[in-house]
PDB file of C-alpha atoms in Angstrom:
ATOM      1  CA  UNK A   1      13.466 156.190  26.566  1.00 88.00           C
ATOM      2  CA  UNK A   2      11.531 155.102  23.611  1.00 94.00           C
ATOM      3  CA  UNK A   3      10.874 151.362  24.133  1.00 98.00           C
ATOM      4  CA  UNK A   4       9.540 151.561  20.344  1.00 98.00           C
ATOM      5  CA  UNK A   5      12.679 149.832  18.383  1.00 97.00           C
ATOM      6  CA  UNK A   6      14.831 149.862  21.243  1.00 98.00           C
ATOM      7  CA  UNK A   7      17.332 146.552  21.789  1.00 98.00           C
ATOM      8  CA  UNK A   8      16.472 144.947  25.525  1.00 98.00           C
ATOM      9  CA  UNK A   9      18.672 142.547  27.240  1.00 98.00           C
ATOM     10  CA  UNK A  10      17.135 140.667  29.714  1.00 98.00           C
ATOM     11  CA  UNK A  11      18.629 138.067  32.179  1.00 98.00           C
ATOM     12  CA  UNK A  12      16.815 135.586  33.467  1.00 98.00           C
ATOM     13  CA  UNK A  13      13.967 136.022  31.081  1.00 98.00           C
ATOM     14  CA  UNK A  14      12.842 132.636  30.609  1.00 97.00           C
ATOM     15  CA  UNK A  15      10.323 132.423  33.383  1.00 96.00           C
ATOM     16  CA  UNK A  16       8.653 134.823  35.818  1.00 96.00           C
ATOM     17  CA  UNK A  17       8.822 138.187  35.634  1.00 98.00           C
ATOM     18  CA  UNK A  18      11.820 138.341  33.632  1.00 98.00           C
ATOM     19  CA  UNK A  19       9.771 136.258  30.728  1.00 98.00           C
ATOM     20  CA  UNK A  20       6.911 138.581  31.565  1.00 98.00           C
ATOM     21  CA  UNK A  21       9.045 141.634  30.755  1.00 98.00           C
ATOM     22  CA  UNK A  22      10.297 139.908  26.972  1.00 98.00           C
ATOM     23  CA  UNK A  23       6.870 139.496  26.432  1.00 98.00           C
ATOM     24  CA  UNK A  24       5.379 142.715  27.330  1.00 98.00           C
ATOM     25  CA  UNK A  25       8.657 144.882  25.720  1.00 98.00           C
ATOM     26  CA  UNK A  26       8.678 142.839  22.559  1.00 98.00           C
ATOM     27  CA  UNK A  27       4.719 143.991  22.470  1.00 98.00           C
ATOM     28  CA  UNK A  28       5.746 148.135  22.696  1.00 98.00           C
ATOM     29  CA  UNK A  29       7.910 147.037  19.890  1.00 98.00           C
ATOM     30  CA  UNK A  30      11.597 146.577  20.858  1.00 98.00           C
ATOM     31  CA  UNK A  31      13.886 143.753  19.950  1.00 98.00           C
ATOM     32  CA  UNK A  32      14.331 141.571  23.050  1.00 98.00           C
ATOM     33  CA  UNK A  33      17.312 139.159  23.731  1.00 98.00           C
ATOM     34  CA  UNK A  34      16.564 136.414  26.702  1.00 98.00           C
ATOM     35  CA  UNK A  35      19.537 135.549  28.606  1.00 98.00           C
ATOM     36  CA  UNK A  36      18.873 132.377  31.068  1.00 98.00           C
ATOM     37  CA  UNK A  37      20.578 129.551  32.373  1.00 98.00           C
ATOM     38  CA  UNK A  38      17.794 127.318  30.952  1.00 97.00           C
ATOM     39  CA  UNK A  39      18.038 127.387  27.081  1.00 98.00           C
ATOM     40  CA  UNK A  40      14.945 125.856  26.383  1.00 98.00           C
ATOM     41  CA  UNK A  41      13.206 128.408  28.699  1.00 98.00           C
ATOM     42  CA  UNK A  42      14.665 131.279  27.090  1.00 98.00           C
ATOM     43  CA  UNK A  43      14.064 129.607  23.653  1.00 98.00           C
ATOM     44  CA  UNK A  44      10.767 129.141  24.869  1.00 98.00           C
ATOM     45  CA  UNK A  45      10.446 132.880  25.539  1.00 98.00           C
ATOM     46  CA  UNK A  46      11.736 133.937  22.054  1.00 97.00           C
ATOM     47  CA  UNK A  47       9.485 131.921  20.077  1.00 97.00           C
ATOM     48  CA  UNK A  48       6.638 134.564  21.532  1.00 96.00           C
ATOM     49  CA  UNK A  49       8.713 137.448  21.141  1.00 96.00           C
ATOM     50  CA  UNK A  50      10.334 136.787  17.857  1.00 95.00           C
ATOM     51  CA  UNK A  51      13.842 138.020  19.941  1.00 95.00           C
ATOM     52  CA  UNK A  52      16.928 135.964  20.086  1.00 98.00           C
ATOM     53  CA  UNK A  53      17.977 134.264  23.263  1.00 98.00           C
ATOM     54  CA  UNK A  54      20.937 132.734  24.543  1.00 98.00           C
ATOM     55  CA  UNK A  55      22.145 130.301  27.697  1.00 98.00           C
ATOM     56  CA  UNK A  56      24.331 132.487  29.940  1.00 98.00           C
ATOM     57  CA  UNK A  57      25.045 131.787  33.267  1.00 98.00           C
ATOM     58  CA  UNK A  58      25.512 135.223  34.611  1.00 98.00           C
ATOM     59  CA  UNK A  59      27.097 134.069  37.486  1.00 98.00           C
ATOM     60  CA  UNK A  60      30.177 133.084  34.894  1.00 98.00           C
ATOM     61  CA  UNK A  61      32.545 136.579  33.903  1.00 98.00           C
ATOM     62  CA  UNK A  62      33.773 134.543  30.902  1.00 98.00           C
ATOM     63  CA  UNK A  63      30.250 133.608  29.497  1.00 98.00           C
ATOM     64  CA  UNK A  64      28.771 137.330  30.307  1.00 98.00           C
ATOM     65  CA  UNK A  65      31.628 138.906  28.436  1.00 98.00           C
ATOM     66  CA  UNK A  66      31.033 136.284  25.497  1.00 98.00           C
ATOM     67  CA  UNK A  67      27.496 136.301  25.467  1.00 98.00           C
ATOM     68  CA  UNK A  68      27.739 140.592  25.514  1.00 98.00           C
ATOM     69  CA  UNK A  69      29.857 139.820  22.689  1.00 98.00           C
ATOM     70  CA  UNK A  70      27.631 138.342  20.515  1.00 98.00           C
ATOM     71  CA  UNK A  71      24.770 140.259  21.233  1.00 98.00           C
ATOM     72  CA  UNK A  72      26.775 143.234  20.005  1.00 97.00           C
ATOM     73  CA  UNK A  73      24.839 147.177  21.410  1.00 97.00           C
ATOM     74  CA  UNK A  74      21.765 146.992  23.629  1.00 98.00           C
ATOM     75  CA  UNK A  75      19.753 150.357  25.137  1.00 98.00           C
ATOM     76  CA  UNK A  76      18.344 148.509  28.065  1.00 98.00           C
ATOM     77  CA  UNK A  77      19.959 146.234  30.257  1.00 99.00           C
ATOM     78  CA  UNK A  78      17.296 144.773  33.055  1.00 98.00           C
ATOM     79  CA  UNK A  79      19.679 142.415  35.580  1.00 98.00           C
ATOM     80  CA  UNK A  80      15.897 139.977  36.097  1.00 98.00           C
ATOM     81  CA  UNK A  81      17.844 137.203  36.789  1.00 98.00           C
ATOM     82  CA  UNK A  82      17.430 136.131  40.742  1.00 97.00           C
ATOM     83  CA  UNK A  83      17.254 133.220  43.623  1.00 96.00           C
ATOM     84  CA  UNK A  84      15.667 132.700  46.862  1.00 96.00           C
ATOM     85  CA  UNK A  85      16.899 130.336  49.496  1.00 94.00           C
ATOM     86  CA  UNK A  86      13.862 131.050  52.178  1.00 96.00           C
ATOM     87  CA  UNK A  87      16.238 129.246  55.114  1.00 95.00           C
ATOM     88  CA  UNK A  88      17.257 130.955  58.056  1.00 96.00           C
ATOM     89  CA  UNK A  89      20.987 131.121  58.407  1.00 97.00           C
ATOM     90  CA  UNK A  90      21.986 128.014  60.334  1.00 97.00           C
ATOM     91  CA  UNK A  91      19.757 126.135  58.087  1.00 97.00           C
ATOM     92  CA  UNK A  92      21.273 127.474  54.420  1.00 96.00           C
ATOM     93  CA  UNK A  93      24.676 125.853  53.334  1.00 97.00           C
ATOM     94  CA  UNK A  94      27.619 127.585  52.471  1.00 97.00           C
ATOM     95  CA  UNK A  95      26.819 126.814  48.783  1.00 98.00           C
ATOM     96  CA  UNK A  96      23.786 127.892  48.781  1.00 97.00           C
ATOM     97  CA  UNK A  97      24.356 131.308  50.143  1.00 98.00           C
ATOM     98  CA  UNK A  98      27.252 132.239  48.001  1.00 98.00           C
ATOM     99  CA  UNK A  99      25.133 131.372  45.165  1.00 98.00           C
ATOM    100  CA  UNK A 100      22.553 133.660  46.214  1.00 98.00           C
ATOM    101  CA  UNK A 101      25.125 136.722  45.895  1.00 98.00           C
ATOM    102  CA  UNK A 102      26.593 135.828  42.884  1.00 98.00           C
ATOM    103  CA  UNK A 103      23.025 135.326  41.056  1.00 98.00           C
ATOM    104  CA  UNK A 104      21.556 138.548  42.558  1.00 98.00           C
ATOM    105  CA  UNK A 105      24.391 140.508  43.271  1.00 98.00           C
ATOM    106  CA  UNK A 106      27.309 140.099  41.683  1.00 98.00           C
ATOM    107  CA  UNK A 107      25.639 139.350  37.907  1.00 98.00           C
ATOM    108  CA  UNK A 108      24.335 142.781  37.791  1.00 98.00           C
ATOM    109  CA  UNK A 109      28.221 143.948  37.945  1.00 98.00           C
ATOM    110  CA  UNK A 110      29.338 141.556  35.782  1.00 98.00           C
ATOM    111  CA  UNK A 111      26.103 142.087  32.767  1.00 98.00           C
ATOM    112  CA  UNK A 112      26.811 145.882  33.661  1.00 98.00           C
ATOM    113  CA  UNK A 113      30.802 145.853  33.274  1.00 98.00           C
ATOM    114  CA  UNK A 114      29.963 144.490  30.075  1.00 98.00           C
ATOM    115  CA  UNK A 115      27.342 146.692  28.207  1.00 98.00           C
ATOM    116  CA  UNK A 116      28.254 150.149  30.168  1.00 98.00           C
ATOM    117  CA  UNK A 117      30.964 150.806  28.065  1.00 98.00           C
ATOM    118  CA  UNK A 118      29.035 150.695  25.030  1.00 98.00           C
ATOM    119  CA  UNK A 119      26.015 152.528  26.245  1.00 98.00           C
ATOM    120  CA  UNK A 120      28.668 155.454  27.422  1.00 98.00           C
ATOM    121  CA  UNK A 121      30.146 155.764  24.313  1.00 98.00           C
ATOM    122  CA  UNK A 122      26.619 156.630  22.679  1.00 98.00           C
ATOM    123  CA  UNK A 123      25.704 158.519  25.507  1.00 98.00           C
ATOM    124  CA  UNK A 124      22.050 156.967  25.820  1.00 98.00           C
ATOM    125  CA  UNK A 125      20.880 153.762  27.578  1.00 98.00           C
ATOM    126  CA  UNK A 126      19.303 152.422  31.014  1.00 98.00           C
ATOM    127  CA  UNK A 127      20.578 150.044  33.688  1.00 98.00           C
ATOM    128  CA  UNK A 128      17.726 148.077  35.087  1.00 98.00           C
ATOM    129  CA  UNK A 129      18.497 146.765  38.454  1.00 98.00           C
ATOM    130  CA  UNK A 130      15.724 144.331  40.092  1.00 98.00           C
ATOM    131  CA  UNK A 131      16.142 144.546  43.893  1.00 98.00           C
ATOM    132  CA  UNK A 132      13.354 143.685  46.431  1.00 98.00           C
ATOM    133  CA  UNK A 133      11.343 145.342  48.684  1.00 97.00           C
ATOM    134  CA  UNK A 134      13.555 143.132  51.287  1.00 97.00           C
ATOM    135  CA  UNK A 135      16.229 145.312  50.469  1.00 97.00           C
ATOM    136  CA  UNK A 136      14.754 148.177  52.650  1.00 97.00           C
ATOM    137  CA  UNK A 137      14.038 145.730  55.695  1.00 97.00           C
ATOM    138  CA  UNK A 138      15.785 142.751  56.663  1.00 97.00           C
ATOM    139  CA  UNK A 139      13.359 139.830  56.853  1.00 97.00           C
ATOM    140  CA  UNK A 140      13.231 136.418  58.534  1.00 97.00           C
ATOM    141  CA  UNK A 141      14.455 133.607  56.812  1.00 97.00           C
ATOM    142  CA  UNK A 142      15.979 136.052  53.877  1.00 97.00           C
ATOM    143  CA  UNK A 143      19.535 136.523  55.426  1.00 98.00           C
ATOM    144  CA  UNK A 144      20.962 136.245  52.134  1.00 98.00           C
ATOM    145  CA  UNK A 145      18.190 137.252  50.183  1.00 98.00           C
ATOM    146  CA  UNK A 146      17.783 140.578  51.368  1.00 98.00           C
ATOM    147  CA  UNK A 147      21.483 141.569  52.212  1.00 98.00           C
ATOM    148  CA  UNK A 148      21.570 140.899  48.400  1.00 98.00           C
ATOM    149  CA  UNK A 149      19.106 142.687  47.344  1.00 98.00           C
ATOM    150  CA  UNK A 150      20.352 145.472  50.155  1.00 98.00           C
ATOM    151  CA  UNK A 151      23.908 145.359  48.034  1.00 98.00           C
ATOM    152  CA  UNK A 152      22.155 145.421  44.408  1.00 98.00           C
ATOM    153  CA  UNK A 153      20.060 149.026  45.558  1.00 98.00           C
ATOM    154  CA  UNK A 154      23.783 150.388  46.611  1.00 98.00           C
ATOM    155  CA  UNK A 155      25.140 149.413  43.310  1.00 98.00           C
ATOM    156  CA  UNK A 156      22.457 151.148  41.893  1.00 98.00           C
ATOM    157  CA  UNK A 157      22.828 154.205  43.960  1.00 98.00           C
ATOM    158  CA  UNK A 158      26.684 154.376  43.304  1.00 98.00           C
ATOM    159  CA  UNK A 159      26.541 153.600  39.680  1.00 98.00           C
ATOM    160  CA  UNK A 160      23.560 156.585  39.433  1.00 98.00           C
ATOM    161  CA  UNK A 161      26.202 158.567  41.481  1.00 98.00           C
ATOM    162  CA  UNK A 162      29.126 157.629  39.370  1.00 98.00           C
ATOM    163  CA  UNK A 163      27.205 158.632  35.965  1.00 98.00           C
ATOM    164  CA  UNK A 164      25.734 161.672  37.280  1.00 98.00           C
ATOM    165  CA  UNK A 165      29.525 162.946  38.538  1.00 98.00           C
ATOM    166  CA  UNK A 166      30.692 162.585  35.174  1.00 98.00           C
ATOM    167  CA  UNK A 167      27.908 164.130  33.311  1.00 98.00           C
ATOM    168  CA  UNK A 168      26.854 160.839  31.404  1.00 98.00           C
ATOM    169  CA  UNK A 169      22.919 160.629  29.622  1.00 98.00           C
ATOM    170  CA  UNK A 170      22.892 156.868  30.561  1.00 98.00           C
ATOM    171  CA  UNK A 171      20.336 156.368  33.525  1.00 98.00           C
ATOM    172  CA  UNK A 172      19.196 153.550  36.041  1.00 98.00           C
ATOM    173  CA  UNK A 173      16.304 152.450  37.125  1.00 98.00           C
ATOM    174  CA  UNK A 174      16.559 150.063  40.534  1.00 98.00           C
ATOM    175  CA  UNK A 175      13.056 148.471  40.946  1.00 98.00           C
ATOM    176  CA  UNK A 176      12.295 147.174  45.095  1.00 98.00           C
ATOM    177  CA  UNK A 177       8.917 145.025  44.693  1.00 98.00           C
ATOM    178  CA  UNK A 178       7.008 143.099  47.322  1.00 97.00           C
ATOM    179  CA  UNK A 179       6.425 139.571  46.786  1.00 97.00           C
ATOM    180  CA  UNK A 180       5.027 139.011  43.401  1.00 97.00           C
ATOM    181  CA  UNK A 181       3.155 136.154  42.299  1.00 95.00           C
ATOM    182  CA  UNK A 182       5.699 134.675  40.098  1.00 93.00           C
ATOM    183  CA  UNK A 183       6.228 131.428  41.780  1.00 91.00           C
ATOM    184  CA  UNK A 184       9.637 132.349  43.254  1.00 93.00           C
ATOM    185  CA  UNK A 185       7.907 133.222  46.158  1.00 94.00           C
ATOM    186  CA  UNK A 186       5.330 130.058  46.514  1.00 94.00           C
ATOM    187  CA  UNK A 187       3.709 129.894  49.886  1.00 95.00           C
ATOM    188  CA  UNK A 188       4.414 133.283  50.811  1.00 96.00           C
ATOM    189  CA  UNK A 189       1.682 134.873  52.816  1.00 96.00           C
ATOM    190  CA  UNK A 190       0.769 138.509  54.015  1.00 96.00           C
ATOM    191  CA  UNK A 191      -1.101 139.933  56.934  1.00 95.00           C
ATOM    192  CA  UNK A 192      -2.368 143.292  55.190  1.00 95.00           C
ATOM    193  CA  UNK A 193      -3.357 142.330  52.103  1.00 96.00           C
ATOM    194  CA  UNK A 194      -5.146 145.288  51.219  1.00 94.00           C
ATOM    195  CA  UNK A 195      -2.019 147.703  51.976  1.00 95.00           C
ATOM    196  CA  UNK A 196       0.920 144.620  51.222  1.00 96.00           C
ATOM    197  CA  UNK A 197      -0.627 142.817  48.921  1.00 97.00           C
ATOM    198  CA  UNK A 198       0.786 139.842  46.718  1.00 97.00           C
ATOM    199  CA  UNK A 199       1.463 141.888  43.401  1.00 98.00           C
ATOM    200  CA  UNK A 200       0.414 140.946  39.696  1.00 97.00           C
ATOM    201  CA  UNK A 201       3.220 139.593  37.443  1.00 97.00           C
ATOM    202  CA  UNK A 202       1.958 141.355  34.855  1.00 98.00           C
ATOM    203  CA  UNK A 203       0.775 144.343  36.558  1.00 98.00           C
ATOM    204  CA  UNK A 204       4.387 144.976  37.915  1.00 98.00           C
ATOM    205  CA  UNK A 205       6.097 144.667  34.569  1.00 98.00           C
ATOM    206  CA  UNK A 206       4.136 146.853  32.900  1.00 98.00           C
ATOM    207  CA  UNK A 207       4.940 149.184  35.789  1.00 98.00           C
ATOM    208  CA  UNK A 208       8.491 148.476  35.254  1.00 98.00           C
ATOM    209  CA  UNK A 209       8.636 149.171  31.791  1.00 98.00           C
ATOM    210  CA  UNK A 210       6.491 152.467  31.849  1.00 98.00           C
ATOM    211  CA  UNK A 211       9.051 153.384  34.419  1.00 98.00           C
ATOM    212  CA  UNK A 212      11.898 152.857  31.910  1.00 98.00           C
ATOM    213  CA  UNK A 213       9.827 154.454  29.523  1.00 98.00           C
ATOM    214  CA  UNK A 214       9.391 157.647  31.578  1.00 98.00           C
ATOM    215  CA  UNK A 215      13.136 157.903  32.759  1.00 97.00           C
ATOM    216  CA  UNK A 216      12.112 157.152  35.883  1.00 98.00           C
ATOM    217  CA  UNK A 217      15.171 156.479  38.716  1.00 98.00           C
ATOM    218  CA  UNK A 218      13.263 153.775  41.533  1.00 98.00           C
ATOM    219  CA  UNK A 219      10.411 151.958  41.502  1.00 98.00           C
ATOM    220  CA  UNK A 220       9.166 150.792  44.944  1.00 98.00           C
ATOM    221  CA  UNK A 221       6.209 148.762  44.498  1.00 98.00           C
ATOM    222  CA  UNK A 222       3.233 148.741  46.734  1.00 97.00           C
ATOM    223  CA  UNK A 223       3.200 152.586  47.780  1.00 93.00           C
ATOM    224  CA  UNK A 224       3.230 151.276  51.103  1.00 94.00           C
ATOM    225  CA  UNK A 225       6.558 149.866  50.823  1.00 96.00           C
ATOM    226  CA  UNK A 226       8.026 153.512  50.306  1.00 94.00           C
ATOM    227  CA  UNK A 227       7.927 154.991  53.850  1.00 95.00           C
ATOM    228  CA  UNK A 228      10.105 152.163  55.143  1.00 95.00           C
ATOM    229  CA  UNK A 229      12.918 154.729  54.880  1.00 93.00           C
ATOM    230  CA  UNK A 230      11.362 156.854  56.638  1.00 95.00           C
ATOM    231  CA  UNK A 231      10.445 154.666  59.745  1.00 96.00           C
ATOM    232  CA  UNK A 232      14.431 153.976  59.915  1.00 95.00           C
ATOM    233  CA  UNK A 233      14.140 157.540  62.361  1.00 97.00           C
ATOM    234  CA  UNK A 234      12.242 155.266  65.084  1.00 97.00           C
ATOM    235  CA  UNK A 235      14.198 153.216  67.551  1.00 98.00           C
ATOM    236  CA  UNK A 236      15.371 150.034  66.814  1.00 97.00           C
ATOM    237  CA  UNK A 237      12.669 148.523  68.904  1.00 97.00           C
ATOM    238  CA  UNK A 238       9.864 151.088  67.779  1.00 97.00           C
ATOM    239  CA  UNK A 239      10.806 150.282  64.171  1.00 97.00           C
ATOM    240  CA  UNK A 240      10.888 146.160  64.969  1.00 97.00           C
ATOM    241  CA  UNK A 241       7.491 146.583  66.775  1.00 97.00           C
ATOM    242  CA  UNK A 242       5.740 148.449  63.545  1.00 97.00           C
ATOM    243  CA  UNK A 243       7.484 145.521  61.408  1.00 97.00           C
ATOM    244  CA  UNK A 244       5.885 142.938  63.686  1.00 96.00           C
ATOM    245  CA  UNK A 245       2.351 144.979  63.366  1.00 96.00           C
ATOM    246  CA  UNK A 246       2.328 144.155  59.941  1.00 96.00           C
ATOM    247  CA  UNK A 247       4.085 140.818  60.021  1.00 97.00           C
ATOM    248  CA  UNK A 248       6.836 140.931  57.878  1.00 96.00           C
ATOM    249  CA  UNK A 249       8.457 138.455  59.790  1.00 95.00           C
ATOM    250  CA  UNK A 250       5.650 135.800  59.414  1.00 96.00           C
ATOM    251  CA  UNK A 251       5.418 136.262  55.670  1.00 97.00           C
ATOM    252  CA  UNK A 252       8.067 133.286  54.968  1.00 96.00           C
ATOM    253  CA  UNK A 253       6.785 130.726  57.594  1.00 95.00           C
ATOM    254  CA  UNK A 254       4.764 128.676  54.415  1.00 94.00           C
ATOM    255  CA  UNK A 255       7.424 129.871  51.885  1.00 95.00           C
ATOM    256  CA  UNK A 256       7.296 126.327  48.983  1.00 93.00           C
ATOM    257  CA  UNK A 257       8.995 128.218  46.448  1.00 85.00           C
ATOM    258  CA  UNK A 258      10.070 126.805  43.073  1.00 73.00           C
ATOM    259  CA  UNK A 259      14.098 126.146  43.793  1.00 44.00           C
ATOM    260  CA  UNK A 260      15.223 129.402  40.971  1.00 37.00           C
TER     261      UNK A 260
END
């Protein structure tokens, strides 16, 4: 993918890493649109970019297919756009966890029901998916959070299989990060820094986008985070005890966050 004059679409893009993304894509030289639920933020975001933004709530079918609309063919769609309740289960209301699927679940198939079409017909584009890290291992206090992000990495992997059966150029890229330093994630602590460390806004984007860049498929940020899979062949209780060791479990008990 040459990110040179390529047309990015990028929800949730007026803060974090989403914002961090419009900045740093706009910089290799393609034309960025900023979809958020906050207009000023995403207006905010284009006035650095020199993009075009618009309020979406991707959350809405009516509004994505309107928005899509309007911003007529795009080569990269990244589905940034995300929440975190940090409750445990009895503790999170109804509202809040349905919310949490249909921001970080759901939106990706809505966004991607509405630009796929297009991107087949050229034969060219990439799906961006932004899962978590939490997605390979359930954590405490991320019920909803990670079974979300657990459901977004099998949309990826189905879509991936889906264009691959039917011989289609357009790729995806599903991105599974640690905690990252946006602010989402205030409070958040880790036990190994050195081999789980809090990662760089910054730092991951451009990781992101060089992975786009390179056609890459997944992007599991730190390298730690990639034998995960692998440890699935231990018992249950073998696997829970090396989780424990390196206290995944303990990494929400400050969680502040920033309520997006």
């Amino acid at each position: 993918m040459q990110l040179d004059g390529a047309r990015f679409l990028i929800t949730g893009g007026g803060s974090g890493l989403g914002r961090q993304l419009a900045l740093q894509a706009a910089a290799r030289g393609a034309h960025v649109e900023v979809w958020d639920l906050d207009a000023a933020a995403a207006a905010a975001t284009t006035e650095i970019t020199g993009g075009t933004s618009q309020r979406v709530d991707v959350t809405d079918t009516a509004a994505v297919d309107a928005a899509a609309a309007a911003a007529g063919a795009i080569d990269v769609l990244v589905n940034c756009a995300g929440i975190v309740s940090g409750k445990s289960l009895l503790d999170a209301s109804e509202a809040a966890i349905r919310r949490t699927f249909e921001v970080n679940t759901l939106a990706g198939y809505w966004t991607t029901r509405a630009f796929l079409p297009g991107m087949l017909d050229r034969d060219r584009g990439t799906i961006v998916t932004l899962a978590s890290a939490a997605g390979l291992v359930g954590v405490a206090r991320q019920t909803d959070y990670s079974a979300s992000k657990w459901a977004a990495i099998g949309f990826t992997e189905s879509l991936r299989a889906e264009l691959r059966a039917s011989g289609s150029q357009v790729s995806t890229l599903v991105v599974a990060p640690y905690y990252i330093d946006t602010g989402m994630f205030a409070g958040v602590r880790t036990r190994v820094p050195l081999l789980l460390p809090i990662l760089k806004e910054a730092k991951v984007a451009t990781q992101i986008l060089d992975a786009i860049a390179s056609g890459r498929q997944q992007l599991v940020l730190p390298p730690l985070a990639r034998v995960v899979p692998a440890l699935r062949v231990l018992p249950v209780r073998a696997f829970d005890v090396v989780m424990d060791l390196f206290g995944i479990n303990h990494t929400m008990d400050h969680f502040i966050g920033r309520g997006r």
